[in-house]
Coordinates of C-alpha atoms in Angstrom, one line a residue:
T1 CA 65.9 12.6 43.2
I2 CA 69.5 12.6 44.2
D3 CA 71.4 15.7 42.9
G4 CA 75.1 15.5 43.8
L5 CA 76.0 19.0 42.5
K6 CA 78.4 20.7 44.9
A7 CA 78.6 24.5 45.5
D8 CA 82.0 24.5 43.7
G9 CA 80.5 22.9 40.6
D10 CA 82.0 19.5 41.3
V11 CA 79.8 16.4 41.8
C12 CA 79.5 13.9 44.7
R13 CA 80.8 10.4 44.5
I14 CA 78.9 7.3 45.7
S15 CA 81.1 4.2 45.8
T16 CA 81.6 0.8 47.4
T17 CA 84.5 -1.6 47.6
T18 CA 82.6 -4.4 49.4
A19 CA 79.0 -4.6 48.1
K20 CA 77.7 -6.2 44.9
K21 CA 75.4 -3.2 44.4
T22 CA 76.2 0.5 45.0
L23 CA 72.6 1.6 44.7
D24 CA 69.5 -0.5 44.7
T25 CA 65.8 0.4 44.3
L26 CA 64.8 -2.9 46.0
Q27 CA 61.7 -4.8 44.9
N28 CA 59.3 -1.8 45.0
T29 CA 57.0 -1.0 42.1
E30 CA 55.1 1.7 43.9
I31 CA 57.6 4.5 44.3
G32 CA 55.1 6.8 42.5
H33 CA 57.7 9.2 41.0
E34 CA 60.5 8.6 38.6
V35 CA 63.9 7.9 40.1
V36 CA 66.3 10.7 39.2
L37 CA 70.1 10.7 39.6
K38 CA 71.9 14.0 38.7
N39 CA 75.4 15.2 38.8
L40 CA 76.9 12.0 40.4
E41 CA 79.8 9.6 40.1
V42 CA 78.7 6.1 41.0
V43 CA 81.4 3.5 41.3
N44 CA 81.5 -0.2 42.2
S45 CA 85.1 -1.4 42.7
S46 CA 84.2 -4.5 44.8
G47 CA 85.4 -6.9 42.1
I48 CA 82.4 -9.2 42.8
S49 CA 81.1 -11.1 39.8
G50 CA 78.1 -9.2 38.4
C51 CA 78.7 -6.1 40.5
R52 CA 76.5 -3.1 39.7
C53 CA 76.4 0.6 40.2
L54 CA 72.6 0.9 40.0
D55 CA 70.2 -2.1 40.2
T56 CA 66.5 -1.5 39.7
R57 CA 64.1 -4.3 40.8
G58 CA 60.7 -4.1 39.1
L59 CA 60.9 -0.3 38.9
E60 CA 57.9 1.0 36.9
S61 CA 57.7 4.7 37.6
G62 CA 60.6 5.9 35.4
L63 CA 64.4 6.4 35.6
V64 CA 66.4 9.5 34.7
L65 CA 70.2 9.8 34.6
D66 CA 71.5 13.3 34.0
N67 CA 75.3 14.0 34.1
V68 CA 76.0 10.7 35.8
F69 CA 79.3 8.7 35.5
M70 CA 78.9 5.0 36.3
T71 CA 81.8 2.6 36.3
A72 CA 82.2 -1.0 37.6
D73 CA 85.4 -3.0 37.9
N74 CA 85.6 -6.2 35.9
G75 CA 86.4 -8.5 38.9
S76 CA 85.5 -12.0 37.9
G77 CA 83.2 -11.0 35.1
N78 CA 79.8 -9.8 33.9
T79 CA 79.8 -6.5 35.7
Q80 CA 76.7 -4.4 34.9
P81 CA 76.9 -0.7 35.9
L82 CA 73.2 -0.2 35.1
N83 CA 70.9 -3.3 35.6
I84 CA 67.2 -3.0 35.0
G85 CA 65.9 -6.2 36.6
G86 CA 63.1 -7.7 38.6
D87 CA 59.9 -8.9 36.9
T88 CA 57.3 -6.5 35.6
S89 CA 55.3 -6.3 32.4
E90 CA 55.1 -2.5 32.7
V91 CA 57.2 -0.5 30.2
L92 CA 59.9 1.5 32.0
D93 CA 60.9 4.9 30.6
V94 CA 64.6 5.4 30.9
T95 CA 66.2 8.7 29.9
I96 CA 70.0 9.1 30.0
T97 CA 71.7 12.4 29.1
D98 CA 75.2 13.8 29.3
S99 CA 76.4 10.7 31.0
R100 CA 79.1 8.0 30.9
I101 CA 78.5 4.3 31.6
V102 CA 81.6 2.2 31.5
A103 CA 82.1 -1.6 32.1
D104 CA 85.4 -3.2 31.5
G105 CA 86.3 -6.6 30.0
K106 CA 83.5 -9.2 29.8
S107 CA 80.8 -6.8 31.0
Y108 CA 77.6 -5.0 30.0
A109 CA 77.2 -1.2 30.4
I110 CA 73.4 -1.4 30.4
T111 CA 71.5 -4.6 30.9
T112 CA 67.7 -4.8 30.9
F113 CA 65.6 -7.9 31.8
N114 CA 62.2 -6.1 31.2
T115 CA 60.6 -3.9 28.5
V116 CA 62.0 -0.4 28.3
N117 CA 61.7 2.8 26.3
L118 CA 65.4 3.7 26.5
S119 CA 66.5 7.2 25.3
I120 CA 70.2 8.1 25.4
D121 CA 71.5 11.5 24.3
N122 CA 75.0 13.0 24.3
S123 CA 76.5 10.2 26.3
Y124 CA 79.4 7.7 26.3
L125 CA 78.8 3.9 26.6
E126 CA 81.6 1.3 26.9
G127 CA 81.6 -2.4 27.4
W128 CA 81.6 -5.9 25.9
A129 CA 78.0 -5.0 25.2
V130 CA 76.9 -1.5 25.7
V131 CA 73.1 -2.3 25.7
Y132 CA 72.1 -5.9 26.4
L133 CA 68.4 -6.6 26.1
K134 CA 67.7 -10.0 27.8
S135 CA 65.2 -12.7 27.2
P136 CA 63.0 -13.8 30.1
D137 CA 65.1 -14.9 33.0
S138 CA 63.0 -14.8 36.2
S139 CA 61.7 -11.7 34.4
H140 CA 59.3 -10.4 31.8
G141 CA 62.0 -10.1 29.1
S142 CA 62.9 -7.2 26.9
R143 CA 60.4 -7.8 24.0
D144 CA 58.7 -4.7 22.6
S145 CA 61.5 -2.4 23.8
T146 CA 62.7 0.7 22.0
V147 CA 66.2 2.0 22.2
D148 CA 67.1 5.4 20.8
I149 CA 70.7 6.6 21.0
R150 CA 71.6 10.0 19.7
D151 CA 74.7 12.2 19.5
S152 CA 76.7 9.6 21.6
E153 CA 79.8 7.4 21.5
I154 CA 79.8 3.6 21.7
V155 CA 83.0 1.7 22.4
S156 CA 82.6 -2.1 22.4
S157 CA 85.6 -4.4 22.8
N158 CA 85.9 -8.2 22.8
K159 CA 88.8 -8.9 25.2
N160 CA 87.8 -12.5 26.0
K161 CA 89.6 -15.8 25.3
G162 CA 86.9 -18.3 25.7
E163 CA 85.5 -20.6 23.0
T164 CA 82.1 -19.0 22.6
D165 CA 82.9 -15.3 23.1
D166 CA 81.6 -13.8 19.8
F167 CA 79.3 -11.0 20.9
G168 CA 78.0 -7.5 20.0
A169 CA 77.7 -3.9 21.2
I170 CA 73.9 -4.0 21.1
V171 CA 72.6 -7.5 21.9
L172 CA 68.9 -8.5 21.3
E173 CA 67.7 -11.7 22.9
D174 CA 63.9 -11.0 22.6
P175 CA 61.7 -10.2 19.6
R176 CA 60.0 -6.9 18.5
I177 CA 62.8 -4.6 19.7
T178 CA 63.4 -1.3 17.8
V179 CA 66.8 0.3 17.9
R180 CA 67.6 3.7 16.4
L181 CA 71.1 5.1 16.2
T182 CA 71.4 8.8 15.2
D183 CA 74.7 10.7 14.8
I184 CA 76.8 8.2 16.9
T185 CA 80.4 7.3 16.8
A186 CA 81.0 3.5 17.2
T187 CA 84.3 1.8 17.8
I188 CA 84.0 -2.0 17.6
S189 CA 87.1 -4.1 18.2
E190 CA 87.9 -7.8 18.7
T191 CA 90.6 -10.2 19.7
T192 CA 92.0 -12.8 17.2
G193 CA 89.3 -15.3 16.4
K194 CA 86.6 -13.6 18.4
E195 CA 84.1 -11.7 16.3
Q196 CA 82.5 -8.5 17.7
R197 CA 79.5 -6.9 16.0
L198 CA 77.6 -3.7 16.3
F199 CA 74.4 -5.7 16.5
L200 CA 73.9 -9.3 17.6
A201 CA 70.4 -10.9 17.6
S202 CA 70.2 -14.2 19.5
E203 CA 67.6 -16.4 21.1

């Protein structure tokens, strides 16, 4: 557990301007206890393509974000403030409450390469995709995941100029994924000729 609450009520800031990953659980599936981040601002302003605030590699024991603000600069594209990666067939429980996860431009707020039970409550998500559930890519894939977003705000913008940049706020690349949205506010916007959807299912 990392709890960044200060005595004055403010929160600690963990940041990098040079590394691709601000925080990384490494390739370790035997942590034994869930990883908990509380009362933190986690920033990656390196500008590196695919830069991340938190990268989990095969984590199986659980992940909790409570009052955490993650943001990653766009750089050369595809930034991923929260990346759930590695290769494991275990289902990872991810709980996010009272948090903000922001990715600018052609970027993904939350990306998962493995199966998750993802619960998000009273939070703010912003990105080209706010939840991107990937197919197998040196990974198990996201099939059989559940995503439950409640009392939260989604902002998804298509700011890209390429030929194949139609996309979605919630993107499903694997089968048998359940998504529940309850009492959310969704703002979906697009550039001329580039469609942006609330949901996009692709293979």
